[in-house]
């Protein structure tokens, strides 16, 4: 609806009369069944839904002129009239005829599919076998019935001729091709009625009430109803009102109905065809189709309340696409909200119309323009400053570009262009600095000032006019704020200098304006569910506050309450809830082809398995347990990862609920609320089968169900469990015998999937003899799960769980932002990358420096940089130095951005001194060259031969070789896509050995190269490339049995410990440390710190600008550093993935605790850390020059106790624990055989490598950047 509304509003401001019709399609089998399930008459069910859609249209500010319901009597009359027109063509062989129809019918899609467009499938949620449509993926059923047909096949040539004569009738062009191909290859006559005995809810054939008119004939005719057909005009009339429609706006799932069925029906009735069809794609959630069963459907009412209507409309129009599905996520909305709306529209409006001092006004600036004061700008502008004219090209060209984009329905392209202008305008203001011009005294100063304000206001005015269709309310607020007259808000005036009668006096705001009163106020943490954010809102403008904090605290309490669940113990088996730490073993089981065959399952990736586990554990229609070896002693509590550790896991058992279906049609009524349960059990290893383990698991499960039946039914929303069923492969004699012993009997023959169905009534199973024995051996025990940290309830940087704690210091390790590809050698930080690192610095400023943050570091200087409080370091590589610099620019921005008064000083002689660059703060950055021993502390794996050997061992492993073989064809398909743009790419480069590099090149191209064929790589393939890159890089940087792979994390741990210890020993004088590092160090640390068992997300590469933070804090509110650090200080670890992620706390070292006492943290990290350069030299077998200084000492100390805090090889005093690092790039770079080329200063290289340029060949052995 939003897209259609935007197009209508565009036509209106372009001077056209435009109407928008929308409504609800309310007939059909889908509605009939849904109403029955709800226990409502169909009309009442439709009334409820229609009201919801009307409310949604109102909430979304849809300016519709018609809202039609297909249950309206006027529409029913028009449908029947149209129907008789189709029958009237029968004598010519072009109208309706009777026949018998058999085929695959889809209730969800409300259409038949030919045999070649259906296929067998298995439900990923339940394992149920079914036939589905290849197009939609929805289930189909075989139907045979007498019906009326529309001779669609006879319109084939007419349709093809029409398409050829109107090649742009459907937009985009690939949909036009799709439709044409479908007509060419699949066109069949269309069944257009359903027997009234099967489908009663619909419009009846006026001459044959035993037949109900096909819902899509009924639905499509709504367009004629709204245009007045049958009441205001008839076939043959010259005046047909607003018909034909100028455009149908439809989703890709209904393109066939509108582009094939509808034109053929209109041809048959002798009516003109619509002039155009605009087909949009769908919105997905995490690249998955939104589905109520999966639980990933966005509530539009909540989303509107959360983000604001116009912000949400803007996001949908900016990110929506005609070419592919678009992903919906709060992270994406937040990024666009901040970057486009707050930083561009809101910021520019405030700079022009809401200044702190009455220094200028748009009224005065426009008057200067009207008076001709700007006719010769070169006379008033300094010739040495071309920046004063830098906006002119965009102001002149933009209007025509926007018209072209909008007239071609390319709304997203238009928005990108509008916001490019606004970015240029913000830059224009920053560079011209009107706050400085206002202080200048020369004769042209006021004219120069008004030139800057006028050109900025013109850009804002033009943008505001063009934004009206997308953001009607905010655009009105903007134009009102500029004083633009209502009649001058049309496209005619959307050009430079077209309106010289607007303007307002600047609104003077306080020194610290309330952000919630701004055009685009702050929003809540992006990971908080919409429903909980809305529940915490005090009003539409206040999206943050105490209520939201309370929500987070309540959610934390709820998580704590859910730490224990039920497990089931019997003499032969232990059943525990299926949790995250079980997934790796379960995934390993499911790779067995025999198990796949026995369970009719398709293999999943590990990531998919994690997603599946979360879905199963949270679904109300599934009960799932892991079957383990029996307990060896009587206990009342089982802790996760003890009795259910991987070696003790035996299989799984599941219980699914389905709505009851009776074989007797006479008993259909009165069965509402009845359900059938399906039991599914799998014992993985053949060595554990045949010992009664499966039977014990089934009996224990049924005993548990019997005891908790009321709770299970209540959660599902059912009233009665009628029976049980089990599906077993025909040849699985063991499973058949098991269930026959329990009383199950076979029902029917072997099905399409080679399975037999066995069933039993619930009442019957309760009467069986084995039941008492099952209850006797059955015992429930408490099961304590690992303390996990939910990502759905975090509140970004601003909120947390403890209100009374005090932060005394923090150490942040940051990855660089977006950069150029690795393929061509040395990389550099892009403007996007610098912006990402700047954003991260600004976010940490909000957390650690802002006076109103509950996480402010005690005593830290909020605005002015104090060298004694801050330490920052990076290797002397451009990309990492720039990373740290950008971060620090956000952490301590120019003083003028904080308070202009601080950035200037009045001298004794009365003159004023202005700090350069608006008071730019020169935060000291310690850089380390490769020849310094301090370079090891962040990049401990660099120049470490044993790391290289260990990393290569992974690439020589059977796992690696098998994965390389399995992915050979997958990688080969991308060679042709990439080879044209990468001059030295060779086919042999396209293997799993270069997994990260291939992904990197693809991703960089998709981000930066608009002409690259890589942009055509599907999202699914990109995700697969990323997943493979994740596995390859983790394998090279972590293996518990091969510690040398994690040596980079060991040295990082030493550096972190050093910095925190400096804060402690200085009693809080050192408050914040920053290091720039690489992704391989992140991965190694994830493994070293036991984070892989905490969340599956730690198995993957951290994105660009990801950070980890170590916070030193006390629980009590205090205004001084604790006198007893051992007793009072605690440390917690936080991680943030990219700029879109939230900073979230995770437990380190397998402790399950979100923070550790200082002394325990030191003990744990010292177990894993290298704190001595000599120790590093020995462990690496390194030949670096600086290692020679430790060689003799190390050898003479052989046999002595190890002293990791020894000063002989510790961090140098001059650097105070600085870590030098080489960085790896974010999520983007493909490198092939000659890739992994690293430019670096020469070190003493290992034997055989004397070059200052390392070529990693193909084995991944070179350092990662």
GROMACS .gro file of N, CA and C in nm, residues 755-821:
model
  201
  755UNK      N    1   0.688  -4.420   0.345
  755UNK     CA    2   0.665  -4.431   0.489
  755UNK      C    3   0.531  -4.500   0.515
  756UNK      N    4   0.524  -4.560   0.633
  756UNK     CA    5   0.395  -4.610   0.682
  756UNK      C    6   0.353  -4.523   0.800
  757UNK      N    7   0.222  -4.510   0.816
  757UNK     CA    8   0.167  -4.432   0.926
  757UNK      C    9   0.110  -4.527   1.030
  758UNK      N   10   0.152  -4.513   1.155
  758UNK     CA   11   0.099  -4.593   1.264
  758UNK      C   12   0.032  -4.499   1.364
  759UNK      N   13  -0.084  -4.538   1.415
  759UNK     CA   14  -0.161  -4.451   1.502
  759UNK      C   15  -0.216  -4.527   1.623
  760UNK      N   16  -0.257  -4.450   1.722
  760UNK     CA   17  -0.326  -4.504   1.839
  760UNK      C   18  -0.403  -4.390   1.904
  761UNK      N   19  -0.522  -4.418   1.957
  761UNK     CA   20  -0.597  -4.316   2.028
  761UNK      C   21  -0.534  -4.294   2.166
  762UNK      N   22  -0.539  -4.171   2.214
  762UNK     CA   23  -0.479  -4.139   2.343
  762UNK      C   24  -0.543  -4.218   2.457
  763UNK      N   25  -0.675  -4.229   2.453
  763UNK     CA   26  -0.744  -4.305   2.557
  763UNK      C   27  -0.698  -4.451   2.558
  764UNK      N   28  -0.672  -4.504   2.439
  764UNK     CA   29  -0.629  -4.643   2.428
  764UNK      C   30  -0.489  -4.662   2.486
  765UNK      N   31  -0.403  -4.566   2.460
  765UNK     CA   32  -0.266  -4.585   2.509
  765UNK      C   33  -0.259  -4.579   2.661
  766UNK      N   34  -0.351  -4.504   2.722
  766UNK     CA   35  -0.353  -4.496   2.869
  766UNK      C   36  -0.398  -4.628   2.934
  767UNK      N   37  -0.467  -4.710   2.853
  767UNK     CA   38  -0.515  -4.838   2.908
  767UNK      C   39  -0.413  -4.950   2.894
  768UNK      N   40  -0.300  -4.922   2.830
  768UNK     CA   41  -0.203  -5.028   2.803
  768UNK      C   42  -0.130  -5.071   2.930
  769UNK      N   43  -0.085  -5.198   2.934
  769UNK     CA   44  -0.022  -5.254   3.054
  769UNK      C   45   0.111  -5.189   3.086
  770UNK      N   46   0.184  -5.148   2.983
  770UNK     CA   47   0.318  -5.096   3.007
  770UNK      C   48   0.317  -4.963   3.081
  771UNK      N   49   0.200  -4.902   3.089
  771UNK     CA   50   0.193  -4.764   3.138
  771UNK      C   51   0.240  -4.752   3.284
  772UNK      N   52   0.191  -4.845   3.368
  772UNK     CA   53   0.228  -4.837   3.510
  772UNK      C   54   0.378  -4.858   3.527
  773UNK      N   55   0.434  -4.948   3.446
  773UNK     CA   56   0.578  -4.970   3.455
  773UNK      C   57   0.655  -4.845   3.413
  774UNK      N   58   0.601  -4.775   3.312
  774UNK     CA   59   0.666  -4.653   3.265
  774UNK      C   60   0.663  -4.546   3.373
  775UNK      N   61   0.547  -4.532   3.438
  775UNK     CA   62   0.536  -4.431   3.543
  775UNK      C   63   0.627  -4.463   3.661
  776UNK      N   64   0.644  -4.593   3.689
  776UNK     CA   65   0.726  -4.633   3.801
  776UNK      C   66   0.872  -4.598   3.782
  777UNK      N   67   0.922  -4.608   3.661
  777UNK     CA   68   1.063  -4.578   3.635
  777UNK      C   69   1.088  -4.435   3.594
  778UNK      N   70   0.986  -4.352   3.610
  778UNK     CA   71   0.991  -4.215   3.558
  778UNK      C   72   1.017  -4.118   3.673
  779UNK      N   73   1.113  -4.028   3.654
  779UNK     CA   74   1.141  -3.928   3.757
  779UNK      C   75   1.179  -3.797   3.689
  780UNK      N   76   1.115  -3.690   3.734
  780UNK     CA   77   1.152  -3.558   3.683
  780UNK      C   78   1.260  -3.497   3.772
  781UNK      N   79   1.361  -3.437   3.708
  781UNK     CA   80   1.466  -3.368   3.782
  781UNK      C   81   1.484  -3.230   3.720
  782UNK      N   82   1.539  -3.140   3.797
  782UNK     CA   83   1.563  -3.006   3.746
  782UNK      C   84   1.686  -3.007   3.656
  783UNK      N   85   1.678  -2.925   3.551
  783UNK     CA   86   1.787  -2.916   3.455
  783UNK      C   87   1.830  -2.770   3.449
  784UNK      N   88   1.953  -2.742   3.487
  784UNK     CA   89   2.004  -2.606   3.489
  784UNK      C   90   2.079  -2.578   3.360
  785UNK      N   91   2.028  -2.486   3.282
  785UNK     CA   92   2.087  -2.458   3.151
  785UNK      C   93   2.204  -2.365   3.167
  786UNK      N   94   2.289  -2.361   3.063
  786UNK     CA   95   2.398  -2.265   3.061
  786UNK      C   96   2.341  -2.126   3.057
  787UNK      N   97   2.403  -2.035   3.130
  787UNK     CA   98   2.353  -1.899   3.131
  787UNK      C   99   2.384  -1.832   2.998
  788UNK      N  100   2.283  -1.814   2.919
  788UNK     CA  101   2.301  -1.755   2.787
  788UNK      C  102   2.255  -1.611   2.789
  789UNK      N  103   2.295  -1.539   2.690
  789UNK     CA  104   2.261  -1.398   2.686
  789UNK      C  105   2.178  -1.370   2.563
  790UNK      N  106   2.049  -1.346   2.587
  790UNK     CA  107   1.955  -1.328   2.477
  790UNK      C  108   1.987  -1.200   2.401
  791UNK      N  109   1.985  -1.212   2.269
  791UNK     CA  110   2.012  -1.094   2.187
  791UNK      C  111   1.884  -1.019   2.154
  792UNK      N  112   1.773  -1.062   2.206
  792UNK     CA  113   1.648  -0.996   2.170
  792UNK      C  114   1.610  -0.887   2.267
  793UNK      N  115   1.684  -0.874   2.380
  793UNK     CA  116   1.640  -0.780   2.481
  793UNK      C  117   1.748  -0.679   2.520
  794UNK      N  118   1.854  -0.667   2.440
  794UNK     CA  119   1.958  -0.572   2.475
  794UNK      C  120   1.917  -0.432   2.437
  795UNK      N  121   1.973  -0.333   2.504
  795UNK     CA  122   1.932  -0.196   2.480
  795UNK      C  123   2.050  -0.109   2.438
  796UNK      N  124   2.127  -0.158   2.340
  796UNK     CA  125   2.237  -0.081   2.283
  796UNK      C  126   2.332  -0.033   2.391
  797UNK      N  127   2.386   0.087   2.376
  797UNK     CA  128   2.487   0.134   2.468
  797UNK      C  129   2.429   0.206   2.588
  798UNK      N  130   2.302   0.242   2.584
  798UNK     CA  131   2.253   0.336   2.683
  798UNK      C  132   2.200   0.272   2.809
  799UNK      N  133   2.162   0.147   2.804
  799UNK     CA  134   2.097   0.087   2.918
  799UNK      C  135   2.163  -0.043   2.957
  800UNK      N  136   2.145  -0.086   3.077
  800UNK     CA  137   2.198  -0.212   3.125
  800UNK      C  138   2.120  -0.258   3.245
  801UNK      N  139   2.173  -0.356   3.315
  801UNK     CA  140   2.099  -0.417   3.423
  801UNK      C  141   2.131  -0.358   3.558
  802UNK      N  142   2.243  -0.292   3.574
  802UNK     CA  143   2.280  -0.242   3.705
  802UNK      C  144   2.281  -0.091   3.707
  803UNK      N  145   2.200  -0.030   3.793
  803UNK     CA  146   2.189   0.114   3.797
  803UNK      C  147   2.288   0.176   3.895
  804UNK      N  148   2.346   0.098   3.989
  804UNK     CA  149   2.429   0.155   4.094
  804UNK      C  150   2.577   0.133   4.072
  805UNK      N  151   2.617   0.066   3.966
  805UNK     CA  152   2.758   0.036   3.947
  805UNK      C  153   2.833   0.158   3.896
  806UNK      N  154   2.966   0.155   3.911
  806UNK     CA  155   3.052   0.263   3.865
  806UNK      C  156   3.163   0.203   3.781
  807UNK      N  157   3.185   0.259   3.661
  807UNK     CA  158   3.292   0.215   3.573
  807UNK      C  159   3.419   0.293   3.607
  808UNK      N  160   3.530   0.223   3.625
  808UNK     CA  161   3.657   0.288   3.657
  808UNK      C  162   3.755   0.286   3.541
  809UNK      N  163   3.734   0.200   3.444
  809UNK     CA  164   3.824   0.196   3.330
  809UNK      C  165   3.774   0.097   3.226
  810UNK      N  166   3.822   0.112   3.104
  810UNK     CA  167   3.781   0.022   2.996
  810UNK      C  168   3.893   0.010   2.894
  811UNK      N  169   3.902  -0.108   2.832
  811UNK     CA  170   3.994  -0.133   2.722
  811UNK      C  171   3.913  -0.183   2.604
  812UNK      N  172   3.927  -0.117   2.490
  812UNK     CA  173   3.851  -0.152   2.370
  812UNK      C  174   3.947  -0.198   2.261
  813UNK      N  175   3.914  -0.310   2.201
  813UNK     CA  176   3.989  -0.364   2.087
  813UNK      C  177   3.897  -0.354   1.966
  814UNK      N  178   3.937  -0.280   1.863
  814UNK     CA  179   3.848  -0.249   1.751
  814UNK      C  180   3.903  -0.299   1.619
  815UNK      N  181   3.815  -0.345   1.537
  815UNK     CA  182   3.848  -0.380   1.399
  815UNK      C  183   3.820  -0.260   1.310
  816UNK      N  184   3.895  -0.248   1.201
  816UNK     CA  185   3.873  -0.135   1.111
  816UNK      C  186   3.739  -0.146   1.039
  817UNK      N  187   3.699  -0.036   0.978
  817UNK     CA  188   3.575  -0.035   0.901
  817UNK      C  189   3.598  -0.080   0.757
  818UNK      N  190   3.501  -0.051   0.675
  818UNK     CA  191   3.504  -0.090   0.533
  818UNK      C  192   3.633  -0.044   0.467
  819UNK      N  193   3.689  -0.129   0.381
  819UNK     CA  194   3.813  -0.095   0.312
  819UNK      C  195   3.813  -0.150   0.171
  820UNK      N  196   3.917  -0.117   0.097
  820UNK     CA  197   3.931  -0.167  -0.039
  820UNK      C  198   3.968  -0.315  -0.035
  821UNK      N  199   3.954  -0.380  -0.147
  821UNK     CA  200   3.979  -0.524  -0.152
  821UNK      C  201   4.126  -0.558  -0.133
   0.00000   0.00000   0.00000
